mmCIF file of C-alpha atoms and ligand atoms in Angstrom:
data_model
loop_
_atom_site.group_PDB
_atom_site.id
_atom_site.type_symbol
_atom_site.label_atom_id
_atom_site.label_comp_id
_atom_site.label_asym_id
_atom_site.label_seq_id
_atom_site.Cartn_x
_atom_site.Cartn_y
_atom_site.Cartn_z
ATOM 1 C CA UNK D 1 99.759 71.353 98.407
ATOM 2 C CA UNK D 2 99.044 71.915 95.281
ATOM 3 C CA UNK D 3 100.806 71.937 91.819
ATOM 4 C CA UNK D 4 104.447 73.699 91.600
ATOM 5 C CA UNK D 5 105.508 74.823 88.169
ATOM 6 C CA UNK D 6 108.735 76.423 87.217
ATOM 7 C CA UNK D 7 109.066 78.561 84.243
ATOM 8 C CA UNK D 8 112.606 79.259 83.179
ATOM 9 C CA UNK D 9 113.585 81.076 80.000
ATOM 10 C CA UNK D 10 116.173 83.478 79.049
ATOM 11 C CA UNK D 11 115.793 87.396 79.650
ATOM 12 C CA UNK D 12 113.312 89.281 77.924
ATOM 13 C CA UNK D 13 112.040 86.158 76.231
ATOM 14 C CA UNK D 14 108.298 86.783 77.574
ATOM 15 C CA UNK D 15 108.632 84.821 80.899
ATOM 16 C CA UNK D 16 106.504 86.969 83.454
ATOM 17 C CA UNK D 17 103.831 88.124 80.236
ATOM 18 C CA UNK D 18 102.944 83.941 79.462
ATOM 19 C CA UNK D 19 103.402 83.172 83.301
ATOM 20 C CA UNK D 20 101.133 85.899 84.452
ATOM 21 C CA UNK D 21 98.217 85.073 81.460
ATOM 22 C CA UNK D 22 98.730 81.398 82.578
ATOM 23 C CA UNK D 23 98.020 82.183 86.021
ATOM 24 C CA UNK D 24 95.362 84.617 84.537
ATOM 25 C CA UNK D 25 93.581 82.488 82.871
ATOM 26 C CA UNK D 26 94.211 79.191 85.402
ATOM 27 C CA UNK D 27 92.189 81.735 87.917
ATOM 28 C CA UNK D 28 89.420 82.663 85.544
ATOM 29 C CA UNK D 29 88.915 79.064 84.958
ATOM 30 C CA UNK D 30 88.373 79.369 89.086
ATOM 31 C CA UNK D 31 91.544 77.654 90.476
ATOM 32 C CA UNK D 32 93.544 78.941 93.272
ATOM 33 C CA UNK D 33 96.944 80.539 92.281
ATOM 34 C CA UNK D 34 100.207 81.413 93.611
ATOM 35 C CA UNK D 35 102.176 83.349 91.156
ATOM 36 C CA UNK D 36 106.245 83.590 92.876
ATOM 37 C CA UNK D 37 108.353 86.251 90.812
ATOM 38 C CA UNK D 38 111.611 84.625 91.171
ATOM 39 C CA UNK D 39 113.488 86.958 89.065
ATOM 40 C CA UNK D 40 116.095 90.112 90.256
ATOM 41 C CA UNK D 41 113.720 92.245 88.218
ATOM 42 C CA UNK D 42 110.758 92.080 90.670
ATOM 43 C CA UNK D 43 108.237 92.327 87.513
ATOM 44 C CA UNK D 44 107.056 88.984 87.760
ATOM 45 C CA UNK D 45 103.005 90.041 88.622
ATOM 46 C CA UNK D 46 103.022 93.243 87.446
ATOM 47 C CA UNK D 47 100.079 92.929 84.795
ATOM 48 C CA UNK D 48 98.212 90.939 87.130
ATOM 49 C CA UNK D 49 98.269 93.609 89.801
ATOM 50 C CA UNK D 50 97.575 97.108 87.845
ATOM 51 C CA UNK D 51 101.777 97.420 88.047
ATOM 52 C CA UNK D 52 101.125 98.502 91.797
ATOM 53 C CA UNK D 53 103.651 98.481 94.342
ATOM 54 C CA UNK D 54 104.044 95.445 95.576
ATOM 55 C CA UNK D 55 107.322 94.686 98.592
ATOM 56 C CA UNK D 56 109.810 91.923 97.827
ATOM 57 C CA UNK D 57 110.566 89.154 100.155
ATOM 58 C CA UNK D 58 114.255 89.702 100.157
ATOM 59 C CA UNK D 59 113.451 93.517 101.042
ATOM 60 C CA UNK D 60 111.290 93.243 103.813
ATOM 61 C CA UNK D 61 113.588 90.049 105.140
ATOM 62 C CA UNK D 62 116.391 92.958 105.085
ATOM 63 C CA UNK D 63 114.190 95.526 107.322
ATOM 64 C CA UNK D 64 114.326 92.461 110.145
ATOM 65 C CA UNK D 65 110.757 93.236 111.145
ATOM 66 C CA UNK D 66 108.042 90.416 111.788
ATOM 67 C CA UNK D 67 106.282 90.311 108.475
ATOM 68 C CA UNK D 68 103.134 89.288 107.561
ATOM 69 C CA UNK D 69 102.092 87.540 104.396
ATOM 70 C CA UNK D 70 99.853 90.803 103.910
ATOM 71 C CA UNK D 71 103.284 92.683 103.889
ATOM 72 C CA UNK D 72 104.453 91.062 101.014
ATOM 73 C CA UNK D 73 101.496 89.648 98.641
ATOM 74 C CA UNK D 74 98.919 90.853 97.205
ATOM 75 C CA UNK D 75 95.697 89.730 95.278
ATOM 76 C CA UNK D 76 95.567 90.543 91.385
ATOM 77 C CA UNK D 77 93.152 89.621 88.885
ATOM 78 C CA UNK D 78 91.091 86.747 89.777
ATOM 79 C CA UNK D 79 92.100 86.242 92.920
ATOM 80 C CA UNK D 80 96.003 85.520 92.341
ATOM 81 C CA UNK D 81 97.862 86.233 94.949
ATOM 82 C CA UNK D 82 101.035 87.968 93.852
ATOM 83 C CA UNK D 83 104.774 87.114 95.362
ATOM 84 C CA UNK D 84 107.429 88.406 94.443
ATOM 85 C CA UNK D 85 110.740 86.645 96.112
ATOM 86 C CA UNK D 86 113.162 90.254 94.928
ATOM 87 C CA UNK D 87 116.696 90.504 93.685
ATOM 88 C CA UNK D 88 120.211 90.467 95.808
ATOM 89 C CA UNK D 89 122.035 93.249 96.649
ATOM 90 C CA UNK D 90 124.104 94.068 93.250
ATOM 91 C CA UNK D 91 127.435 92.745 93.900
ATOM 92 C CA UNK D 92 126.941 90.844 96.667
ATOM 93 C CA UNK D 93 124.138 88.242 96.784
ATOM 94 C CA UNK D 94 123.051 85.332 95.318
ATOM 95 C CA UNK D 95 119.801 84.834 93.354
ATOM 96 C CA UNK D 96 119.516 81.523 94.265
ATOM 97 C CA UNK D 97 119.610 82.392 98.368
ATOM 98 C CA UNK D 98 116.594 84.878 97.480
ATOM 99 C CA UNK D 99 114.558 82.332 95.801
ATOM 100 C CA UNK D 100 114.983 80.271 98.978
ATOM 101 C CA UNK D 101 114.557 83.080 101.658
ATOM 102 C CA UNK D 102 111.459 83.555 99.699
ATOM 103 C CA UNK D 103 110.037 80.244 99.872
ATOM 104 C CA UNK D 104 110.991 79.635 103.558
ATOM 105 C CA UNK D 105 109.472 82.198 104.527
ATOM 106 C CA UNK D 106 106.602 81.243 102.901
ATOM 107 C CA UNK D 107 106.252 78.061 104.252
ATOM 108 C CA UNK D 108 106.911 79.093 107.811
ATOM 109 C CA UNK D 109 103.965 81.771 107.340
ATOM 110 C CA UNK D 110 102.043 78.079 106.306
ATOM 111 C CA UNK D 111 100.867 80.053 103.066
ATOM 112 C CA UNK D 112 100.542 76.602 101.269
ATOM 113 C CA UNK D 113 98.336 75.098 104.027
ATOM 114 C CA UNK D 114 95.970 78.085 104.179
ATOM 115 C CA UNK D 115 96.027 79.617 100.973
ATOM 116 C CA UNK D 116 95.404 76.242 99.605
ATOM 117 C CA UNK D 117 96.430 76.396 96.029
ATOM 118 C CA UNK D 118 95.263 74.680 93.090
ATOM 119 C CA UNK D 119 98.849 75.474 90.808
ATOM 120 C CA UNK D 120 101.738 78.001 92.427
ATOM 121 C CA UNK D 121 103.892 79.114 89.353
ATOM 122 C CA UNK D 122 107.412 80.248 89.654
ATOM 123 C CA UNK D 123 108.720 82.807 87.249
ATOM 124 C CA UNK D 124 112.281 82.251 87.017
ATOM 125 C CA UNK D 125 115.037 84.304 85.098
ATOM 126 C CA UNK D 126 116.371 80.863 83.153
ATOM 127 C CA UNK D 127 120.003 81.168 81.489
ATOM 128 C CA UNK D 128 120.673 78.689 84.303
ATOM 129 C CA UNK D 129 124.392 79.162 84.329
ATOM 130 C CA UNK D 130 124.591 79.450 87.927
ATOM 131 C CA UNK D 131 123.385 77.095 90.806
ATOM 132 C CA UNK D 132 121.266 79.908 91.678
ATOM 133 C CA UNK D 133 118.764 79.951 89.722
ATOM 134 C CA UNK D 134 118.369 76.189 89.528
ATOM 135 C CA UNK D 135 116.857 76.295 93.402
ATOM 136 C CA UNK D 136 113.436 75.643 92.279
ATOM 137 C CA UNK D 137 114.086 73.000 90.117
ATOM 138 C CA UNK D 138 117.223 71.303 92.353
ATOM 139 C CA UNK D 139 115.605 71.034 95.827
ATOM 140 C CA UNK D 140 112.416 69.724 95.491
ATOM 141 C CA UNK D 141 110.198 73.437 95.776
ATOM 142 C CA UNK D 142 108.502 72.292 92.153
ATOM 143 C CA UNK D 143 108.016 68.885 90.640
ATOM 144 C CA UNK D 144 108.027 70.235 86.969
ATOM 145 C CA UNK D 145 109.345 73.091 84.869
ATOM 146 C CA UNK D 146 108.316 74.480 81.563
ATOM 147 C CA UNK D 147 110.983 76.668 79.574
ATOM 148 C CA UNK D 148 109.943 80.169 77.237
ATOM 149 C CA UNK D 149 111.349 80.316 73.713
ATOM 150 C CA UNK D 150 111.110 81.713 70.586
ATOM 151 C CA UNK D 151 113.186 80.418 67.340
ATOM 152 C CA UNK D 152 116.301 82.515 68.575
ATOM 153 C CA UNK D 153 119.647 81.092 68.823
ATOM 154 C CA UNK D 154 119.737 82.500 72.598
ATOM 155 C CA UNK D 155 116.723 81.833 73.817
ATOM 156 C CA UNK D 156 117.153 77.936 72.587
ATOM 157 C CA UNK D 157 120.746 77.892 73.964
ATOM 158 C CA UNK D 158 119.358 78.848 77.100
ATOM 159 C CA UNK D 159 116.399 76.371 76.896
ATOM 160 C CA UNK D 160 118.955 73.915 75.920
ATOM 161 C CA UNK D 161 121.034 75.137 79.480
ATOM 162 C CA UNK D 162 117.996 74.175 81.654
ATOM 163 C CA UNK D 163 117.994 70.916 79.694
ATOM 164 C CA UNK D 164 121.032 70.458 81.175
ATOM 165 C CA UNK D 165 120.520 71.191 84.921
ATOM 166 C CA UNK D 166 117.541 69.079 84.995
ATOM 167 C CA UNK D 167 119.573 66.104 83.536
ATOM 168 C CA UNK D 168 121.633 67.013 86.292
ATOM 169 C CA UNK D 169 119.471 67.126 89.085
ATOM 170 C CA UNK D 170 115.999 64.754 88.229
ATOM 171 C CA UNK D 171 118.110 61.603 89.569
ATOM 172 C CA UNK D 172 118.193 62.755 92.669
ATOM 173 C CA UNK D 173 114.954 64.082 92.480
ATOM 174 C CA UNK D 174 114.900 67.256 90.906
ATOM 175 C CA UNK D 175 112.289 68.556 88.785
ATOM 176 C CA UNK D 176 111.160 67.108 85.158
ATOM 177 C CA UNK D 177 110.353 69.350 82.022
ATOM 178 C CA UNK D 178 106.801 69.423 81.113
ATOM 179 C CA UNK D 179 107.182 71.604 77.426
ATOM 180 C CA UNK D 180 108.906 74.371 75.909
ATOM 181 C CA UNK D 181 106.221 76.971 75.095
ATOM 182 C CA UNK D 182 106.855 78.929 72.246
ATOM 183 C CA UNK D 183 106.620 82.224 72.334
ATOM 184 C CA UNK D 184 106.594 85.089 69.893
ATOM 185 C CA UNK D 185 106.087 82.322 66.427
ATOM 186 C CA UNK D 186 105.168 83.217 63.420
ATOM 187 C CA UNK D 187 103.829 80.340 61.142
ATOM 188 C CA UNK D 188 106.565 78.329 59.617
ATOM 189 C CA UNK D 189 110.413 78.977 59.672
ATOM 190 C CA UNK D 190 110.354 79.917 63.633
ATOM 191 C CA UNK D 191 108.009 76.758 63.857
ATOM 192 C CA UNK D 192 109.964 74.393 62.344
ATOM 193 C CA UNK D 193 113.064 75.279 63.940
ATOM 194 C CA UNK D 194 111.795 75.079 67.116
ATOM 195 C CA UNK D 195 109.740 71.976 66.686
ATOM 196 C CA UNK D 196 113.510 70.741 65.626
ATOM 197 C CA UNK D 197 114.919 71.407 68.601
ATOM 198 C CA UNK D 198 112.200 69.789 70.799
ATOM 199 C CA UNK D 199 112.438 66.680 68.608
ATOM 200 C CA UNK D 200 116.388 66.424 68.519
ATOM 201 C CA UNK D 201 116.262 67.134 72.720
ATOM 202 C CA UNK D 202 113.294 64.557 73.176
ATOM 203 C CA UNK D 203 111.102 66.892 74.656
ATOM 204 C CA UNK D 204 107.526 68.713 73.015
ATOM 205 C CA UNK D 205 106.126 71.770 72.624
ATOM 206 C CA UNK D 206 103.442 72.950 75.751
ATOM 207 C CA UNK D 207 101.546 75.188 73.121
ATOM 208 C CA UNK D 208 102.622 78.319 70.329
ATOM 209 C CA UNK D 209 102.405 81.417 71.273
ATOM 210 C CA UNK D 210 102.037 84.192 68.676
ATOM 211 C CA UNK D 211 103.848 87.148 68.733
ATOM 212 C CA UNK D 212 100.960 89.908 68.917
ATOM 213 C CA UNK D 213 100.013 93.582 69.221
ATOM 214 C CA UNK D 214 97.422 92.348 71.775
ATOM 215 C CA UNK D 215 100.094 91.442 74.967
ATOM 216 C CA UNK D 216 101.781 94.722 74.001
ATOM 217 C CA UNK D 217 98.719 97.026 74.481
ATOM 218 C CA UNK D 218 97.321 94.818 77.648
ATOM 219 C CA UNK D 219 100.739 95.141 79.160
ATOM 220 C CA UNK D 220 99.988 99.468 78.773
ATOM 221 C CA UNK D 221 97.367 99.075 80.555
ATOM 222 C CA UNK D 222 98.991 96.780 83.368
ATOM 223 C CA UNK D 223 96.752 94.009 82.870
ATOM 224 C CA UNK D 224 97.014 90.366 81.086
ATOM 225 C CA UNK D 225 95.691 89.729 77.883
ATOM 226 C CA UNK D 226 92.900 87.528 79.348
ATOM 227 C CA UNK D 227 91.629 90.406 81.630
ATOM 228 C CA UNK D 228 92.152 93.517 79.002
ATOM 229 C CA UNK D 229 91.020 91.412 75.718
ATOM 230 C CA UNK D 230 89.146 88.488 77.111
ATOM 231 C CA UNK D 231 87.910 88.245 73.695
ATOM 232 C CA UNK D 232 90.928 87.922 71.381
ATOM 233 C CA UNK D 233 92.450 85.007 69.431
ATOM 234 C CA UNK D 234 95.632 85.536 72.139
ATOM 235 C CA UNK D 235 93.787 85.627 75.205
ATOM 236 C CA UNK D 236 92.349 81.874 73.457
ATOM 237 C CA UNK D 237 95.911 80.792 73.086
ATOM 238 C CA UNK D 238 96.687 81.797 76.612
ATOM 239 C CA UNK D 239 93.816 80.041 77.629
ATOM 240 C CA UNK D 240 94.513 76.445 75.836
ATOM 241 C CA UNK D 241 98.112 76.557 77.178
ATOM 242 C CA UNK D 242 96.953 76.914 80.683
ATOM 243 C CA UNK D 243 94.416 73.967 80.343
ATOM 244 C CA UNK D 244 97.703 72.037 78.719
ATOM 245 C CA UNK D 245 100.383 73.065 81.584
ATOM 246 C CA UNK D 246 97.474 72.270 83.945
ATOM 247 C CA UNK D 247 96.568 68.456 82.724
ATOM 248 C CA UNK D 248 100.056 67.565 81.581
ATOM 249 C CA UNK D 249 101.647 64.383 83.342
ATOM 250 C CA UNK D 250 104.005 64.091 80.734
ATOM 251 C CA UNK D 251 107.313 64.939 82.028
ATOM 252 C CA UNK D 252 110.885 63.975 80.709
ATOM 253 C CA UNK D 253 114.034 64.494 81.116
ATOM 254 C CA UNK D 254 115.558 65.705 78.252
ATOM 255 C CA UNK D 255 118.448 64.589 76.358
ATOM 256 C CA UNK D 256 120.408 68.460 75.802
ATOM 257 C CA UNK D 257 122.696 68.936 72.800
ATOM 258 C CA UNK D 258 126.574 69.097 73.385
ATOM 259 C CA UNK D 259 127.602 72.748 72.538
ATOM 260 C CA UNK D 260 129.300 71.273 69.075
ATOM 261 C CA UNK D 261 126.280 69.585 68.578
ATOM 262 C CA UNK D 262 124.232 72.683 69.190
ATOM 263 C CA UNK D 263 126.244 74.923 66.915
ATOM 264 C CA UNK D 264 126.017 72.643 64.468
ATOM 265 C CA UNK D 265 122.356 72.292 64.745
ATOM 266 C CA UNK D 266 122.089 76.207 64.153
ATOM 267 C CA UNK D 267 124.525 75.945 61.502
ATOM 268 C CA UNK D 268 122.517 73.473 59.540
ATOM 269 C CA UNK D 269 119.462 75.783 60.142
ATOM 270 C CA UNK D 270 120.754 79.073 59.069
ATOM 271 C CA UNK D 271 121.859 77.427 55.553
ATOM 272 C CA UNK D 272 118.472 76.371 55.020
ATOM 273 C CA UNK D 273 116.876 78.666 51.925
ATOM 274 C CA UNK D 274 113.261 79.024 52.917
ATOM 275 C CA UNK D 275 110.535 80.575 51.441
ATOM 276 C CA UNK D 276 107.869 81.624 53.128
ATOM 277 C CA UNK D 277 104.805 80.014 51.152
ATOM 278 C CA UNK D 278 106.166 76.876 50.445
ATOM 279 C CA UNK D 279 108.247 75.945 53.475
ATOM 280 C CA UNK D 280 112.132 74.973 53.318
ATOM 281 C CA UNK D 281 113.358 74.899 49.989
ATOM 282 C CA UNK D 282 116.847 73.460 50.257
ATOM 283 C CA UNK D 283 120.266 74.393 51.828
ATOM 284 C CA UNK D 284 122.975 76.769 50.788
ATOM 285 C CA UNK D 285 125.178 74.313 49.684
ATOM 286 C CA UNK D 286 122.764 72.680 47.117
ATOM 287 C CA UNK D 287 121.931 75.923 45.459
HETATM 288 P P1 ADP N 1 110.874 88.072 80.671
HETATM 289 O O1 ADP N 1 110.000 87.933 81.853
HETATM 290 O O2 ADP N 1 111.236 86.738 80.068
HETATM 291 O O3 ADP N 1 112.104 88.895 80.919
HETATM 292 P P2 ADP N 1 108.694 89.637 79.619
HETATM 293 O O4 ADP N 1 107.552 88.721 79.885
HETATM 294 O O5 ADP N 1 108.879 90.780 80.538
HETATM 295 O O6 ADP N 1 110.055 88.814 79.510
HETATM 296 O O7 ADP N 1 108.543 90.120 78.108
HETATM 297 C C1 ADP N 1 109.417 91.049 77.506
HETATM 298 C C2 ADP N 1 108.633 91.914 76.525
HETATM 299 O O8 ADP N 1 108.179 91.124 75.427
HETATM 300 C C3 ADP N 1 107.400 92.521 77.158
HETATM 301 O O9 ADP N 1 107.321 93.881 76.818
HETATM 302 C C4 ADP N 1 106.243 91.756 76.566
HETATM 303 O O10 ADP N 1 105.100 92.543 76.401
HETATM 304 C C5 ADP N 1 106.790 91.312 75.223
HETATM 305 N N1 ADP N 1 106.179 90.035 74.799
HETATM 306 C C6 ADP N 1 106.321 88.817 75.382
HETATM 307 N N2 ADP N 1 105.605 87.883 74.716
HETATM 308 C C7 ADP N 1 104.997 88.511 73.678
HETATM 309 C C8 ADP N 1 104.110 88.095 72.617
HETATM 310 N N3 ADP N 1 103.720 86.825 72.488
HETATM 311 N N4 ADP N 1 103.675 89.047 71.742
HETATM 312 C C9 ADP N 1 104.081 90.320 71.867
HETATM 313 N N5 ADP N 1 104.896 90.783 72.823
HETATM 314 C C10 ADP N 1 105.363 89.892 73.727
HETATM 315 FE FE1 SF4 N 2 125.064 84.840 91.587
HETATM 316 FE FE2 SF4 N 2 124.268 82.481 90.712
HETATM 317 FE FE3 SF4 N 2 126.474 82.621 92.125
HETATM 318 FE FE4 SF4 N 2 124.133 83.024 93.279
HETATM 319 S S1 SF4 N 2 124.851 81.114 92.392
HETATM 320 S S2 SF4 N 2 125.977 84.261 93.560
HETATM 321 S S3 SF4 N 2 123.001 84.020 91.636
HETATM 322 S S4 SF4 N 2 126.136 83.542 90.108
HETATM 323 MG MG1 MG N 3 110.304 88.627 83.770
#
């Protein structure tokens, strides 16, 4: 019942901040959402929920005791209703038996059937290097995943990583990827390199996201930019990428780079001479 949507990206690349303003402004729109932090850090709904305290699954699974759905959700802004599934134990678990804890629990306290959701996102830390965290998009809990990143070598390596595991697993009916969305751009350079990358892995970009004062000072507050500055440019952006995650049908599986490939890909980038009014100017080589 409803919509599942993954959203992968690498650490600290503004995962739970676009997921939450999604789900934000997908609820402001008045749609039902699920929001499922699926990341060790546990921070998944914090802005949509005042950063109050808010039980994991994997916790209260640990404590043994019946539990409730009220025991471990709680409506934000706009009616979400905030999950999130916890980490493992440091040094002994695995992420990816969380994540699925977490949803089986869920669907044996019928949350889908009754809460009836219009789109359930799933915040997911996204270096993808381990099975773990490719649960949600290996075994059928979302049909589609969208990956966060900015014009960083990293974050793209990791994009390109997910790229990878859903090559892997969409044969045999794992998810697709509906976009990368761009986060923290500044017009062109950290455009252009990543609207390279999207074109070179046959993929597109969901929307651009600018990098702005705005999501830093909402996040102070522990809110979303769509509740704190329903009025700004950014909470606008937010906005039209929700109404594009929402819509899209257009999912593909990607074709990643090899990690030559890759490095050569960057290479070719970083001995580009740009200039920021006019664009690229040349390469190293030819000047
Ligand atoms: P992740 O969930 O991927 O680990 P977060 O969403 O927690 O990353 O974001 C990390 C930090 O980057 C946060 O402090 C957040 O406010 C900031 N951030 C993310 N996106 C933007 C943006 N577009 N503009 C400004 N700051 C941003
Ligand atoms: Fe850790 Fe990933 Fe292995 Fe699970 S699959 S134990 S999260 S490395
Ligand atoms: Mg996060």
């Amino acid at each position: 019942i409803g919509k599942h949507i993954a959203i992968y990206g690498k650490g600290g690349i503004g995962k739970s901040t676009t997921t939450s303003n999604i789900s934000a402004a997908l609820a402001e729109a008045g749609y039902r959402v699920i929001q499922i932090g699926c990341d060790p850090k546990s921070d998944s709904t914090n802005t949509l929920r005042g950063n109050n305290y808010l039980p994991t699954v994997l916790d209260s699974l640990r404590e043994g005791n019946k539990i409730h759905l009220d025991d471990i959700s709680v409506k934000g802004f706009g009616g979400v209703l905030c999950i999130e599934s916890g980490g493992p134990v440091p040094g002994v678990g695995c992420a990816g038996r969380g994540i699925n804890a977490a949803v089986n629990l869920l669907q044996e306290l019928n949350l889908f059937e009754e809460f009836k959701p219009d789109y359930v996102l799933y915040d997911v830390l996204g270096d993808v290097v381990c099975g773990g965290f490719a649960v949600p998009i290996r075994d059928g809990i979302t049909d589609r995943a969208y990956v966060v990143s900015s014009s960083d070598f990293m974050a793209l390596y990791a994009a390109n990583n997910l790229f990878k595991a859903i090559n892997k697993y969409a044969p045999t009916g794992g998810a697709k990827l509906g976009g990368v969305i761009a986060n923290s751009m500044k017009p062109g350079y950290h455009r252009e390199i990543v609207d390279d990358f999207v074109e070179k892995t046959g993929t597109s970009i969901a929307g651009y996201v600018n990098r702005s004062i705005d999501v830093q000072q909402s996040e102070l507050y522990g809110k979303t930019v769509i509740e704190a500055k329903p009025k700004s440019a950014q909470a606008d952006i937010y906005r039209n990428l929700a109404k594009y995650i929402a819509e899209n049908e257009n999912l593909v599986v990607p074709s990643p780079l090899g990690s030559a490939e890759l490095r050569d890909w960057a290479r070719n980038w970083g001995d580009r001479i740009y200039d920021i009014e006019s664009g690229v100017i040349g390469t190293a080589e030819a000047i």
